[in-house]
Short mmCIF file of C-alpha atoms in Angstrom, two decimals:
data_model
loop_
_atom_site.label_atom_id
_atom_site.label_comp_id
_atom_site.label_asym_id
_atom_site.label_seq_id
_atom_site.Cartn_x
_atom_site.Cartn_y
_atom_site.Cartn_z
CA MET G 1 9.16 14.31 30.30
CA THR G 2 7.44 11.11 27.91
CA ALA G 3 7.24 12.46 24.51
CA LYS G 4 4.07 12.70 22.85
CA PRO G 5 4.22 9.50 20.44
CA THR G 6 4.14 9.74 17.23
CA VAL G 7 0.81 7.51 14.43
CA HIS G 8 2.89 6.03 12.23
CA PRO G 9 0.73 6.35 8.37
CA MET G 10 0.45 2.76 7.86
CA ALA G 11 -2.15 3.15 11.40
CA GLU G 12 -3.21 6.05 10.20
CA GLN G 13 -4.35 5.34 6.77
CA HIS G 14 -6.22 1.71 8.25
CA LEU G 15 -8.42 4.08 11.36
CA ARG G 16 -9.24 6.87 8.31
CA GLU G 17 -10.18 3.86 6.49
CA LEU G 18 -12.19 2.58 8.95
CA ARG G 19 -13.83 6.17 9.36
CA GLU G 20 -14.19 7.23 5.83
CA ARG G 21 -15.11 3.88 4.38
CA TRP G 22 -16.78 1.41 6.78
CA GLY G 23 -18.29 5.09 8.99
CA ILE G 24 -16.96 3.50 12.52
CA GLU G 25 -15.32 5.94 15.10
CA PRO G 26 -11.86 3.49 16.65
CA ASP G 27 -12.64 3.49 20.74
CA LEU G 28 -9.90 3.86 22.37
CA SER G 29 -9.21 0.57 22.86
CA GLU G 30 -9.99 -0.35 18.79
CA ALA G 31 -7.31 1.93 17.97
CA LEU G 32 -4.85 0.71 20.69
CA TRP G 33 -5.19 -2.24 18.07
CA ILE G 34 -4.45 -0.14 14.90
CA VAL G 35 -1.56 1.13 15.36
CA GLN G 36 0.17 -2.40 17.38
CA LEU G 37 -1.00 -4.13 14.51
CA CYS G 38 1.02 -2.00 12.14
CA ASP G 39 3.93 -1.76 14.77
CA ARG G 40 4.08 -5.57 14.52
CA VAL G 41 4.07 -6.12 11.24
CA LEU G 42 6.71 -2.71 10.18
CA HIS G 43 8.80 -4.08 13.16
CA PRO G 44 8.68 -7.94 12.60
CA ALA G 45 11.60 -10.94 13.77
CA GLY G 46 13.74 -12.35 10.29
CA ASP G 47 11.79 -10.46 7.10
CA ARG G 48 13.42 -7.22 5.55
CA ALA G 49 10.18 -4.57 7.02
CA ASP G 50 11.28 -2.15 3.70
CA LEU G 51 9.86 -5.04 1.71
CA CYS G 52 6.75 -5.47 3.26
CA GLY G 53 7.53 -1.05 2.26
CA LEU G 54 7.76 2.67 4.26
CA PRO G 55 6.68 5.76 2.82
CA VAL G 56 8.79 8.67 2.57
CA ARG G 57 7.55 12.09 4.26
CA ALA G 58 7.73 15.25 2.34
CA GLY G 59 9.83 17.60 3.77
CA VAL G 60 8.80 18.37 7.46
CA SER G 61 4.42 18.26 5.95
CA ASP G 62 2.15 15.67 6.88
CA VAL G 63 2.31 14.29 2.87
CA TRP G 64 4.06 10.80 2.66
CA LEU G 65 4.19 9.22 -0.40
CA TRP G 66 3.89 4.80 -0.03
CA PRO G 67 6.72 2.38 -2.40
CA VAL G 68 5.10 1.89 -5.40
CA THR G 69 2.79 -1.43 -5.09
CA ILE G 70 1.41 -3.71 -7.68
CA GLY G 71 -1.91 -1.79 -7.49
CA ALA G 72 -0.48 1.51 -8.35
CA GLY G 73 1.91 0.36 -10.73
CA ILE G 74 -0.65 -1.19 -12.54
CA PHE G 75 -2.36 2.54 -12.44
CA ILE G 76 0.73 3.95 -13.82
CA GLU G 77 1.38 1.62 -16.47
CA ASP G 78 -2.18 1.82 -17.50
CA ARG G 79 -3.06 5.51 -17.16
CA LEU G 80 -0.78 7.76 -15.83
CA GLN G 81 1.81 7.28 -18.33
CA ARG G 82 -0.85 8.26 -21.71
CA TRP G 83 -2.57 10.89 -19.52
CA TYR G 84 0.70 13.04 -17.75
CA GLY G 85 3.11 12.01 -19.63
CA GLY G 86 3.88 14.96 -21.83
CA ASP G 87 3.18 17.77 -18.96
CA ASN G 88 6.90 17.56 -16.78
CA ARG G 89 4.99 19.43 -14.21
CA ARG G 90 1.08 17.92 -14.14
CA GLY G 91 3.30 14.35 -14.67
CA THR G 92 5.16 14.89 -11.24
CA LEU G 93 2.03 16.55 -8.78
CA ALA G 94 -0.02 12.86 -10.13
CA LEU G 95 3.20 10.29 -9.74
CA ALA G 96 3.02 11.77 -6.29
CA TRP G 97 -0.21 11.54 -6.13
CA VAL G 98 -0.32 7.72 -7.10
CA LEU G 99 2.64 7.06 -4.93
CA ALA G 100 0.51 9.13 -1.32
CA HIS G 101 -3.22 6.45 -2.03
CA ALA G 102 -0.72 3.51 -3.94
CA ARG G 103 -3.02 2.07 -0.38
CA ASP G 104 -5.25 3.09 -1.43
CA ALA G 105 -7.72 1.27 -3.97
CA GLN G 106 -10.39 3.33 -3.25
CA ALA G 107 -9.07 6.33 -4.75
CA LEU G 108 -7.18 5.16 -7.02
CA ARG G 109 -10.27 2.45 -8.59
CA GLN G 110 -12.09 6.11 -9.07
CA ALA G 111 -8.63 8.09 -10.84
CA ALA G 112 -8.75 4.78 -13.06
CA ARG G 113 -12.37 5.29 -14.06
CA GLY G 114 -11.59 8.14 -16.53
CA ARG G 115 -9.05 11.49 -16.85
CA GLU G 116 -11.74 13.54 -15.86
CA PHE G 117 -12.26 11.80 -12.03
CA ALA G 118 -8.28 11.76 -11.39
CA ASP G 119 -8.06 15.59 -12.63
CA ALA G 120 -10.06 16.05 -9.79
CA LEU G 121 -8.82 13.73 -7.18
CA ILE G 122 -5.57 15.36 -7.43
CA ASP G 123 -6.84 18.54 -8.16
CA GLU G 124 -7.76 18.30 -4.82
CA TRP G 125 -5.36 16.78 -2.60
CA THR G 126 -2.84 19.57 -4.98
CA ALA G 127 -4.79 22.39 -2.98
CA GLY G 128 -4.33 21.01 0.51
CA LEU G 129 -0.13 19.89 0.12
CA THR G 130 1.72 21.13 3.50
CA CYS G 131 4.92 20.97 1.03
CA THR G 132 6.23 22.37 -1.43
CA VAL G 133 6.89 21.11 -5.32
CA PRO G 134 10.62 20.17 -4.70
CA GLU G 135 9.90 18.76 -1.82
CA LEU G 136 7.68 16.20 -3.43
CA GLU G 137 10.42 15.37 -6.20
CA ALA G 138 13.34 14.62 -3.83
CA ALA G 139 10.78 11.85 -2.03
CA LEU G 140 9.77 10.64 -5.29
CA ASP G 141 13.65 10.55 -6.14
CA GLU G 142 13.52 8.69 -2.73
CA LEU G 143 11.56 6.14 -3.82
CA LEU G 144 11.82 5.41 -7.70
CA PRO G 145 13.95 2.60 -8.22
CA PRO G 146 17.09 3.24 -8.80
CA SER G 147 18.62 2.72 -12.53
CA PRO G 148 19.79 -1.24 -13.04
CA GLU G 149 24.03 -0.03 -12.85
CA LYS G 150 23.05 1.20 -9.28
CA LYS G 151 20.16 -0.97 -7.96
CA ASP G 152 21.50 -3.17 -5.03
CA GLU G 153 21.66 -7.17 -6.16
CA GLN G 154 20.21 -8.32 -2.89
CA GLU G 155 16.84 -6.33 -4.59
CA PRO G 156 14.11 -9.14 -5.67
CA ALA G 157 14.50 -8.89 -9.92
CA GLU G 158 11.05 -8.06 -11.68
CA PRO G 159 10.17 -10.78 -13.17
CA ALA G 160 10.31 -9.49 -17.24
CA GLY G 161 7.39 -8.42 -18.68
CA ALA G 162 5.58 -10.29 -15.64
CA ASN G 163 2.21 -10.49 -15.55
CA TRP G 164 0.92 -9.19 -12.01
CA PRO G 165 -2.54 -10.95 -11.79
CA GLU G 166 -1.69 -13.96 -12.50
CA ILE G 167 1.47 -14.12 -10.44
CA VAL G 168 -1.24 -12.65 -7.62
CA ARG G 169 -3.59 -15.51 -8.03
CA GLU G 170 -0.12 -18.33 -7.75
CA LEU G 171 0.49 -15.90 -4.55
CA GLU G 172 -3.73 -15.92 -3.77
CA VAL G 173 -3.27 -20.05 -3.72
CA ILE G 174 0.05 -20.66 -2.64
CA THR G 175 -0.22 -18.36 0.72
CA GLY G 176 -4.08 -18.41 0.84
CA LEU G 177 -3.40 -14.49 1.45
CA PRO G 178 -6.02 -11.98 -0.62
CA ALA G 179 -5.64 -10.45 -3.53
CA ASP G 180 -6.63 -7.51 -2.53
CA HIS G 181 -2.95 -8.04 0.24
CA TRP G 182 -0.80 -8.48 -2.85
CA LEU G 183 -2.15 -5.52 -4.68
CA TRP G 184 -2.27 -3.00 -1.97
CA ASP G 185 -0.77 -4.29 1.40
CA ILE G 186 3.34 -5.04 0.36
CA SER G 187 5.47 -3.32 -2.11
CA ARG G 188 5.98 -4.16 -5.51
CA ASP G 189 9.87 -5.64 -4.20
CA GLY G 190 7.19 -6.76 -1.15
CA THR G 191 5.41 -9.12 -4.06
CA VAL G 192 7.78 -10.07 -6.28
CA SER G 193 10.36 -11.33 -3.06
CA ALA G 194 7.48 -13.54 -1.41
CA TRP G 195 6.39 -14.66 -5.31
CA LEU G 196 9.85 -16.18 -6.27
CA LYS G 197 10.31 -17.85 -2.52
CA ALA G 198 6.39 -19.64 -3.04
CA ARG G 199 8.00 -20.88 -6.26
CA ALA G 200 10.29 -22.16 -5.41
CA VAL G 201 9.15 -24.04 -2.45
CA VAL G 202 6.65 -25.15 -4.33
CA ALA G 203 9.58 -26.49 -6.89
CA ALA G 204 11.32 -28.35 -3.94
CA LYS G 205 8.06 -30.36 -2.96
CA ALA G 206 7.46 -30.38 -6.73
CA GLY G 207 4.48 -34.04 -6.90
CA GLY G 208 3.15 -32.86 -3.24
CA PRO G 209 0.27 -29.83 -2.08
CA ALA G 210 1.47 -26.26 -2.50
CA PRO G 211 2.40 -25.32 0.87
CA ARG G 212 1.30 -22.12 2.63
CA MET G 213 3.99 -20.16 2.86
CA LEU G 214 3.88 -17.95 5.78
CA SER G 215 6.63 -15.25 6.64
CA GLU G 216 6.20 -12.83 9.72
CA ILE G 217 5.00 -9.81 7.79
CA ASP G 218 2.39 -11.95 5.94
CA ALA G 219 0.94 -12.97 9.17
CA ALA G 220 0.75 -9.86 10.93
CA LEU G 221 -0.97 -8.20 7.82
CA GLN G 222 -3.55 -10.97 7.99
CA ASP G 223 -3.74 -10.04 11.64
CA LEU G 224 -4.88 -6.53 11.31
CA ALA G 225 -6.99 -7.90 8.57
CA THR G 226 -8.86 -9.53 10.89
CA ALA G 227 -8.78 -6.92 13.59
CA LYS G 228 -10.51 -4.75 11.13
CA ALA G 229 -12.91 -6.76 10.41
CA ALA G 230 -14.02 -7.53 13.89
CA ILE G 231 -14.19 -3.81 14.66
CA ILE G 232 -16.00 -3.62 11.56
CA LYS G 233 -18.72 -6.80 12.46
CA ALA G 234 -18.22 -4.95 15.86
CA HIS G 235 -19.78 -1.58 14.78
CA LYS G 236 -22.46 -3.13 13.43
CA GLU G 237 -23.71 -5.72 15.26
CA ALA G 238 -23.51 -3.17 17.69
CA ASP G 239 -25.97 -0.41 15.49
CA SER G 240 -27.96 -3.18 14.76
CA GLU G 241 -29.55 -3.25 18.65
CA GLN G 242 -30.08 0.19 18.28
#
């Protein structure tokens, strides 16, 4: 008997966004479309899928933590460290919440409105956890950057004093992919890798027009965004005809 297929949390995230943000219940073909496109993102030809950022599961629960995105990293540096830096247990739960929502721009922007908003969201999430705190800590240990002496030399080096808004703007101009892609859809390491590659290509062609740098991962993510937009448009048009 063929085993029941599992849906990767990346696909679950995009299907949940369609339901919760847009009020759309995808039909079977639309859900399958999203799942297939997410599978293409996770298994691109000739690119490192880990730079897109694969989530880590906490224990055997339904809790998945994502690698840090630029958007999540900014929240951690600007808010989380200031609000929860002196409370180890609360800080651990807050950090886990951020990484669980590292690709959810709406949730992190809501939490950034103030400590009371963040507390409410973290408390609600914590109350529904299906894993233990030690399992969360183990998942965090797997995701957090290793110490400098242990860091893989092949990993992209994060630029010192990184100006993330400027990096995102450069990538948007060079690649044609929107800023939100670089902020939320790909890991911070993936964005740094793309930025370094883009600058190298531009430097090699100094004096000419900036090339459009589109990797297999980028093309797959762009197709995923296009599919979601098409689904949203189709449902809106169907609703307007009723």
